Amino acid sequence: MSFTPPALPLDLSGRVVFVLGAGSAGPGWSIGRASSVTYARLGAHVCVADRDAASAEETTALIRAEGGTAETFVGDAADEADVVRLFGEARERFGTVDVLHHNVGIGKTGGPMETSAEDFDRIHAVNVRSLLLATRQVLPGMVERGRGAIVAISSIAGMRYLGYPHLAYGVTKAAVTQFTRMVAQQYAAQGVRANTVVPGLIDTPRIATTVAKMFSDTSLEEAKAARARQVPVGRMGTAWDVAHACAFLASDAAAYVTGTELLVDGGITGKFV
Ligand SMILES: NC(=O)c1ccc[n+]([C@@H]2O[C@H](COP(=O)([O-])OP(=O)(O)OC[C@H]3O[C@@H](n4cnc5c(N)ncnc54)[C@H](O)[C@@H]3O)[C@@H](O)[C@H]2O)c1
């Protein structure tokens, strides 16, 4: 009797991956941008969606420059009409969506007294409502084909108090995780997997504003160094660290992984202080 172990199926050849929030808050590698490029490197056709057209175009151009396939789609992830249109355009271009990577996320520092109801509603709409809207767009096709993967980006701020008030962000990121767990349970038997990636302190262009607020009395470089020192592995994560975890969950390498959270945090969540 011979047994040939299967090769690691870390491959997305021919799969259509829709990245909602695939631009970047500033020049450089955001999580959505690095994930989009990673999916394309694994052979996927990537739908690069963002409300920021120029930033999304940049991601698309990076993929095409490497010989990959990508198309830009522009709209507001929190707006139902926009989301319906975005996924309609994606289906027109690529026929289907095999993987939804929900990446959009916004926040505003402050606790209950600093967070207006309007701010809270907007952050919830962008971080959570968008996940409902996008999931509603992809599930019917996934169920019909008996195959699909949803990768949602949460944050360790949805699990822990990170030393400064970031209430609406943390609450909505916790909701992202539970939303994904519930979809995973309901649709597991129909071939749809849903998982959450939980990044820790990641060095993306957008932290230039958020970190600066946390350590307002120091320079950005000093603030980043202080942030890195908090992490057991001694550095902040890169967008690629997160992208590689997403690629695993999106691919058949994670065929038996659903309804769970993958921490990409350099060990910080397990730390006592
Ligand atoms: N950077 C970190 O340290 C960190 C840590 C944990 C979790 N995260 C999460 O990872 C994700 C990406 O983070 P990032 O640092 O790369 O941020 P980023 O701001 O660079 O990327 C988010 C993208 O989403 C887009 N976007 C925002 N609102 C939108 C809307 N309403 N419609 C369409 N597009 C919209 C932005 O234009 C941007 O291109 C976010 O969900 C964030 O909360 C980041």
CSV table of C-alpha atoms and ligand atoms in Angstrom, one decimal:
chain,number,residue,atom,x,y,z
A,1,MET,CA,0.0,0.0,0.0
A,2,SER,CA,1.5,3.4,-0.9
A,3,PHE,CA,0.4,6.7,0.3
A,4,THR,CA,1.3,10.0,-1.4
A,5,PRO,CA,0.8,12.9,0.9
A,6,PRO,CA,-1.0,15.8,-0.8
A,7,ALA,CA,1.0,18.9,-1.8
A,8,LEU,CA,0.2,22.0,0.2
A,9,PRO,CA,-2.6,23.6,-1.8
A,10,LEU,CA,-1.6,27.2,-1.2
A,11,ASP,CA,-2.8,28.2,-4.6
A,12,LEU,CA,-5.6,30.4,-5.9
A,13,SER,CA,-5.2,29.8,-9.6
A,14,GLY,CA,-8.3,31.0,-11.4
A,15,ARG,CA,-10.1,31.9,-8.2
A,16,VAL,CA,-11.8,35.4,-8.1
A,17,VAL,CA,-10.9,37.2,-4.9
A,18,PHE,CA,-12.8,40.4,-4.0
A,19,VAL,CA,-10.9,42.7,-1.6
A,20,LEU,CA,-13.1,45.3,-0.1
A,21,GLY,CA,-10.8,48.1,1.0
A,22,ALA,CA,-7.8,47.3,-1.2
A,23,GLY,CA,-6.3,50.8,-1.3
A,24,SER,CA,-4.2,52.4,1.3
A,25,ALA,CA,-4.5,55.3,3.7
A,26,GLY,CA,-1.1,56.6,2.5
A,27,PRO,CA,1.8,55.7,0.3
A,28,GLY,CA,3.2,52.2,0.9
A,29,TRP,CA,1.8,48.8,1.8
A,30,SER,CA,-1.5,48.6,3.6
A,31,ILE,CA,-3.0,45.3,4.6
A,32,GLY,CA,-5.5,45.4,1.7
A,33,ARG,CA,-2.9,46.2,-0.9
A,34,ALA,CA,-0.4,43.6,0.3
A,35,SER,CA,-3.2,41.0,0.4
A,36,SER,CA,-4.4,41.9,-3.1
A,37,VAL,CA,-0.8,41.4,-4.4
A,38,THR,CA,-0.4,38.2,-2.5
A,39,TYR,CA,-3.7,36.7,-3.9
A,40,ALA,CA,-2.6,37.7,-7.4
A,41,ARG,CA,0.8,36.0,-6.9
A,42,LEU,CA,-1.1,32.8,-6.0
A,43,GLY,CA,-2.9,33.0,-9.3
A,44,ALA,CA,-6.1,34.8,-8.3
A,45,HIS,CA,-8.0,37.3,-10.4
A,46,VAL,CA,-8.3,40.2,-7.9
A,47,CYS,CA,-11.2,42.7,-7.6
A,48,VAL,CA,-9.6,45.7,-6.1
A,49,ALA,CA,-12.4,47.7,-4.4
A,50,ASP,CA,-12.1,50.9,-2.4
A,51,ARG,CA,-13.8,54.3,-2.1
A,52,ASP,CA,-10.5,55.9,-3.0
A,53,ALA,CA,-10.2,55.5,-6.7
A,54,ALA,CA,-6.5,56.6,-7.0
A,55,SER,CA,-5.4,54.4,-4.2
A,56,ALA,CA,-7.2,51.4,-5.6
A,57,GLU,CA,-5.8,52.0,-9.1
A,58,GLU,CA,-2.3,52.0,-7.5
A,59,THR,CA,-3.0,48.5,-6.1
A,60,THR,CA,-4.3,47.3,-9.5
A,61,ALA,CA,-1.2,48.7,-11.2
A,62,LEU,CA,1.1,46.9,-8.8
A,63,ILE,CA,-0.6,43.6,-9.6
A,64,ARG,CA,-0.6,44.1,-13.4
A,65,ALA,CA,3.1,45.2,-13.3
A,66,GLU,CA,3.8,41.7,-11.9
A,67,GLY,CA,1.8,40.1,-14.7
A,68,GLY,CA,-1.3,39.4,-12.5
A,69,THR,CA,-5.0,40.0,-13.2
A,70,ALA,CA,-6.8,42.8,-11.4
A,71,GLU,CA,-9.6,45.3,-11.9
A,72,THR,CA,-10.5,48.4,-9.9
A,73,PHE,CA,-14.0,48.9,-8.5
A,74,VAL,CA,-14.8,52.2,-6.7
A,75,GLY,CA,-17.6,52.7,-4.1
A,76,ASP,CA,-18.5,53.1,-0.5
A,77,ALA,CA,-18.5,49.8,1.4
A,78,ALA,CA,-21.1,51.1,3.8
A,79,ASP,CA,-23.6,52.1,1.1
A,80,GLU,CA,-25.9,49.3,0.0
A,81,ALA,CA,-26.5,50.6,-3.5
A,82,ASP,CA,-22.7,51.0,-4.0
A,83,VAL,CA,-22.0,47.5,-2.7
A,84,VAL,CA,-24.7,45.9,-4.9
A,85,ARG,CA,-23.2,47.7,-7.9
A,86,LEU,CA,-19.6,46.8,-7.0
A,87,PHE,CA,-20.3,43.1,-6.8
A,88,GLY,CA,-22.5,43.3,-9.9
A,89,GLU,CA,-19.6,44.9,-11.8
A,90,ALA,CA,-17.2,42.2,-10.5
A,91,ARG,CA,-19.5,39.4,-11.6
A,92,GLU,CA,-19.8,41.0,-15.0
A,93,ARG,CA,-16.0,41.2,-15.3
A,94,PHE,CA,-15.0,37.8,-13.8
A,95,GLY,CA,-18.3,35.8,-13.6
A,96,THR,CA,-18.2,35.0,-9.9
A,97,VAL,CA,-16.6,35.7,-6.6
A,98,ASP,CA,-14.8,32.8,-4.9
A,99,VAL,CA,-13.3,34.6,-2.0
A,100,LEU,CA,-14.4,37.7,-0.1
A,101,HIS,CA,-11.7,39.5,1.8
A,102,HIS,CA,-13.4,42.1,3.9
A,103,ASN,CA,-10.7,44.7,4.8
A,104,VAL,CA,-12.4,48.0,5.3
A,105,GLY,CA,-11.9,49.5,8.8
A,106,ILE,CA,-12.0,52.9,10.3
A,107,GLY,CA,-11.9,54.2,13.8
A,108,LYS,CA,-11.7,57.3,16.0
A,109,THR,CA,-10.0,57.4,19.3
A,110,GLY,CA,-12.1,58.1,22.4
A,111,GLY,CA,-14.3,56.5,24.9
A,112,PRO,CA,-18.1,56.9,25.4
A,113,MET,CA,-17.9,60.6,26.3
A,114,GLU,CA,-15.8,61.4,23.2
A,115,THR,CA,-17.8,59.3,20.8
A,116,SER,CA,-20.9,60.9,19.4
A,117,ALA,CA,-23.8,58.7,18.2
A,118,GLU,CA,-23.1,59.9,14.7
A,119,ASP,CA,-19.4,58.8,14.9
A,120,PHE,CA,-20.5,55.5,16.3
A,121,ASP,CA,-23.0,54.9,13.6
A,122,ARG,CA,-20.6,55.7,10.8
A,123,ILE,CA,-17.8,53.5,12.2
A,124,HIS,CA,-20.3,50.7,12.6
A,125,ALA,CA,-21.6,51.2,9.1
A,126,VAL,CA,-18.1,51.0,7.6
A,127,ASN,CA,-16.7,48.2,9.8
A,128,VAL,CA,-19.8,46.0,10.3
A,129,ARG,CA,-22.7,46.9,8.0
A,130,SER,CA,-20.4,46.6,5.1
A,131,LEU,CA,-19.6,43.1,6.1
A,132,LEU,CA,-23.3,42.2,6.0
A,133,LEU,CA,-23.8,44.0,2.7
A,134,ALA,CA,-20.8,42.2,1.1
A,135,THR,CA,-21.6,38.8,2.5
A,136,ARG,CA,-25.1,39.0,1.2
A,137,GLN,CA,-23.6,39.6,-2.3
A,138,VAL,CA,-21.3,36.6,-2.3
A,139,LEU,CA,-23.2,33.9,-0.4
A,140,PRO,CA,-25.7,32.9,-3.0
A,141,GLY,CA,-23.0,32.2,-5.6
A,142,MET,CA,-20.8,30.4,-3.1
A,143,VAL,CA,-23.7,28.2,-2.0
A,144,GLU,CA,-24.7,27.4,-5.6
A,145,ARG,CA,-21.1,26.3,-6.4
A,146,GLY,CA,-20.7,24.6,-3.0
A,147,ARG,CA,-17.5,26.4,-2.4
A,148,GLY,CA,-16.3,29.8,-1.0
A,149,ALA,CA,-14.2,31.5,1.5
A,150,ILE,CA,-14.7,34.7,3.6
A,151,VAL,CA,-11.8,36.3,5.3
A,152,ALA,CA,-12.6,39.2,7.5
A,153,ILE,CA,-10.1,41.5,9.2
A,154,SER,CA,-10.7,42.2,12.8
A,155,SER,CA,-8.2,43.6,15.3
A,156,ILE,CA,-6.7,42.8,18.7
A,157,ALA,CA,-8.6,46.0,19.7
A,158,GLY,CA,-11.7,43.9,19.4
A,159,MET,CA,-10.4,41.6,22.2
A,160,ARG,CA,-8.3,43.8,24.5
A,161,TYR,CA,-8.0,47.4,25.8
A,162,LEU,CA,-4.8,48.6,24.1
A,163,GLY,CA,-3.9,51.2,26.6
A,164,TYR,CA,-6.0,54.1,25.1
A,165,PRO,CA,-9.7,54.5,24.5
A,166,HIS,CA,-10.7,53.4,21.0
A,167,LEU,CA,-14.3,52.4,21.9
A,168,ALA,CA,-16.2,52.3,18.6
A,169,TYR,CA,-13.3,50.7,16.8
A,170,GLY,CA,-12.9,47.9,19.4
A,171,VAL,CA,-16.7,47.2,19.6
A,172,THR,CA,-17.1,47.0,15.9
A,173,LYS,CA,-14.0,44.8,15.5
A,174,ALA,CA,-15.5,42.4,18.1
A,175,ALA,CA,-18.6,42.4,16.0
A,176,VAL,CA,-16.7,41.5,12.9
A,177,THR,CA,-15.3,38.4,14.6
A,178,GLN,CA,-18.7,37.2,15.9
A,179,PHE,CA,-20.4,37.9,12.5
A,180,THR,CA,-17.9,35.7,10.8
A,181,ARG,CA,-18.2,32.9,13.4
A,182,MET,CA,-21.9,32.9,12.9
A,183,VAL,CA,-21.8,32.8,9.1
A,184,ALA,CA,-19.2,30.0,9.3
A,185,GLN,CA,-21.6,27.8,11.4
A,186,GLN,CA,-24.6,28.5,9.3
A,187,TYR,CA,-22.9,27.8,5.9
A,188,ALA,CA,-20.3,25.1,6.8
A,189,ALA,CA,-22.3,22.3,5.4
A,190,GLN,CA,-22.7,24.2,2.1
A,191,GLY,CA,-19.0,24.5,1.5
A,192,VAL,CA,-18.5,28.1,2.6
A,193,ARG,CA,-15.7,28.7,5.1
A,194,ALA,CA,-15.5,32.0,7.0
A,195,ASN,CA,-12.7,33.0,9.3
A,196,THR,CA,-11.3,36.2,10.9
A,197,VAL,CA,-7.7,37.4,10.8
A,198,VAL,CA,-6.8,39.4,13.9
A,199,PRO,CA,-3.9,41.7,13.3
A,200,GLY,CA,-1.9,43.1,16.2
A,201,LEU,CA,0.3,46.2,15.9
A,202,ILE,CA,0.9,46.4,12.2
A,203,ASP,CA,3.2,49.0,10.5
A,204,THR,CA,0.9,50.3,7.7
A,205,PRO,CA,0.7,53.8,6.3
A,206,ARG,CA,-2.4,54.6,8.3
A,207,ILE,CA,-0.7,54.2,11.7
A,208,ALA,CA,1.1,57.4,11.0
A,209,THR,CA,-2.0,59.2,12.2
A,210,THR,CA,-3.3,56.7,14.8
A,211,VAL,CA,0.0,56.1,16.5
A,212,ALA,CA,0.9,59.7,16.5
A,213,LYS,CA,-2.2,60.4,18.5
A,214,MET,CA,-1.3,57.7,21.1
A,215,PHE,CA,2.2,59.1,21.7
A,216,SER,CA,1.5,62.7,20.9
A,217,ASP,CA,4.6,64.0,22.8
A,218,THR,CA,7.1,62.0,20.7
A,219,SER,CA,8.1,61.8,17.1
A,220,LEU,CA,6.5,59.2,14.8
A,221,GLU,CA,9.7,57.2,14.7
A,222,GLU,CA,10.0,57.1,18.5
A,223,ALA,CA,6.4,56.3,18.8
A,224,LYS,CA,6.8,53.4,16.3
A,225,ALA,CA,9.8,52.1,18.3
A,226,ALA,CA,7.8,52.3,21.5
A,227,ARG,CA,5.1,50.3,19.8
A,228,ALA,CA,7.6,47.7,18.6
A,229,ARG,CA,9.0,47.2,22.1
A,230,GLN,CA,5.5,46.2,23.3
A,231,VAL,CA,5.6,43.1,21.1
A,232,PRO,CA,7.2,39.9,22.3
A,233,VAL,CA,8.9,39.3,18.9
A,234,GLY,CA,10.3,42.8,19.1
A,235,ARG,CA,8.8,44.4,16.1
A,236,MET,CA,5.5,45.5,14.6
A,237,GLY,CA,4.0,43.3,12.0
A,238,THR,CA,4.1,44.1,8.3
A,239,ALA,CA,1.2,44.2,6.0
A,240,TRP,CA,2.8,41.0,4.4
A,241,ASP,CA,2.6,39.2,7.7
A,242,VAL,CA,-1.1,39.7,7.7
A,243,ALA,CA,-1.5,39.1,3.9
A,244,HIS,CA,0.1,35.7,4.2
A,245,ALA,CA,-2.3,34.6,6.9
A,246,CYS,CA,-5.2,35.8,4.7
A,247,ALA,CA,-3.8,33.8,1.8
A,248,PHE,CA,-3.7,30.7,3.8
A,249,LEU,CA,-7.3,31.1,5.0
A,250,ALA,CA,-8.5,32.0,1.5
A,251,SER,CA,-6.9,28.9,-0.1
A,252,ASP,CA,-7.7,25.2,0.1
A,253,ALA,CA,-4.7,24.8,2.4
A,254,ALA,CA,-7.3,25.9,5.0
A,255,ALA,CA,-10.0,23.5,3.8
A,256,TYR,CA,-10.7,22.3,7.3
A,257,VAL,CA,-10.5,25.7,9.0
A,258,THR,CA,-13.7,27.6,9.5
A,259,GLY,CA,-15.3,29.7,12.2
A,260,THR,CA,-12.1,30.6,13.8
A,261,GLU,CA,-9.7,33.5,14.5
A,262,LEU,CA,-6.1,33.6,13.4
A,263,LEU,CA,-4.1,36.0,15.5
A,264,VAL,CA,-1.2,37.7,13.6
A,265,ASP,CA,0.2,39.7,16.5
A,266,GLY,CA,3.8,38.7,17.3
A,267,GLY,CA,2.5,37.2,20.6
A,268,ILE,CA,1.3,40.4,22.1
A,269,THR,CA,-2.2,39.2,22.9
A,270,GLY,CA,-0.8,36.4,25.1
A,271,LYS,CA,1.2,38.8,27.2
A,272,PHE,CA,0.4,39.7,30.8
A,273,VAL,CA,1.3,43.4,30.5
B,1,LIG,N1,-2.6,48.8,10.8
B,1,LIG,C1,-2.9,48.1,12.0
B,1,LIG,O1,-2.1,48.2,12.9
B,1,LIG,C2,-4.1,47.2,12.1
B,1,LIG,C3,-4.2,46.4,13.2
B,1,LIG,C4,-5.4,45.6,13.3
B,1,LIG,C5,-6.3,45.7,12.4
B,1,LIG,N2,-6.2,46.5,11.3
B,1,LIG,C6,-7.3,46.4,10.3
B,1,LIG,O2,-6.8,46.0,9.0
B,1,LIG,C7,-7.5,46.7,8.0
B,1,LIG,C8,-6.6,47.5,7.1
B,1,LIG,O3,-5.8,48.3,7.9
B,1,LIG,P1,-4.7,49.3,7.2
B,1,LIG,O4,-3.9,49.8,8.3
B,1,LIG,O5,-4.1,48.6,6.1
B,1,LIG,O6,-5.7,50.5,6.8
B,1,LIG,P2,-5.9,51.4,5.5
B,1,LIG,O7,-6.7,52.6,6.1
B,1,LIG,O8,-4.7,51.7,4.8
B,1,LIG,O9,-6.8,50.5,4.6
B,1,LIG,C9,-8.2,50.5,4.6
B,1,LIG,C10,-8.7,50.8,3.2
B,1,LIG,O10,-10.1,50.8,3.3
B,1,LIG,C11,-10.6,51.9,2.5
B,1,LIG,N3,-11.9,52.3,3.1
B,1,LIG,C12,-12.2,52.8,4.3
B,1,LIG,N4,-13.5,53.1,4.4
B,1,LIG,C13,-14.1,52.7,3.2
B,1,LIG,C14,-15.4,52.7,2.7
B,1,LIG,N5,-16.4,53.1,3.4
B,1,LIG,N6,-15.6,52.1,1.5
B,1,LIG,C15,-14.6,51.6,0.7
B,1,LIG,N7,-13.4,51.6,1.2
B,1,LIG,C16,-13.1,52.1,2.4
B,1,LIG,C17,-9.6,53.0,2.7
B,1,LIG,O11,-9.7,53.9,1.6
B,1,LIG,C18,-8.3,52.2,2.7
B,1,LIG,O12,-7.8,52.1,1.4
B,1,LIG,C19,-8.6,47.5,8.7
B,1,LIG,O13,-9.8,46.8,8.8
B,1,LIG,C20,-8.0,47.8,10.1
B,1,LIG,O14,-8.9,48.1,11.0
B,1,LIG,C21,-5.1,47.3,11.1
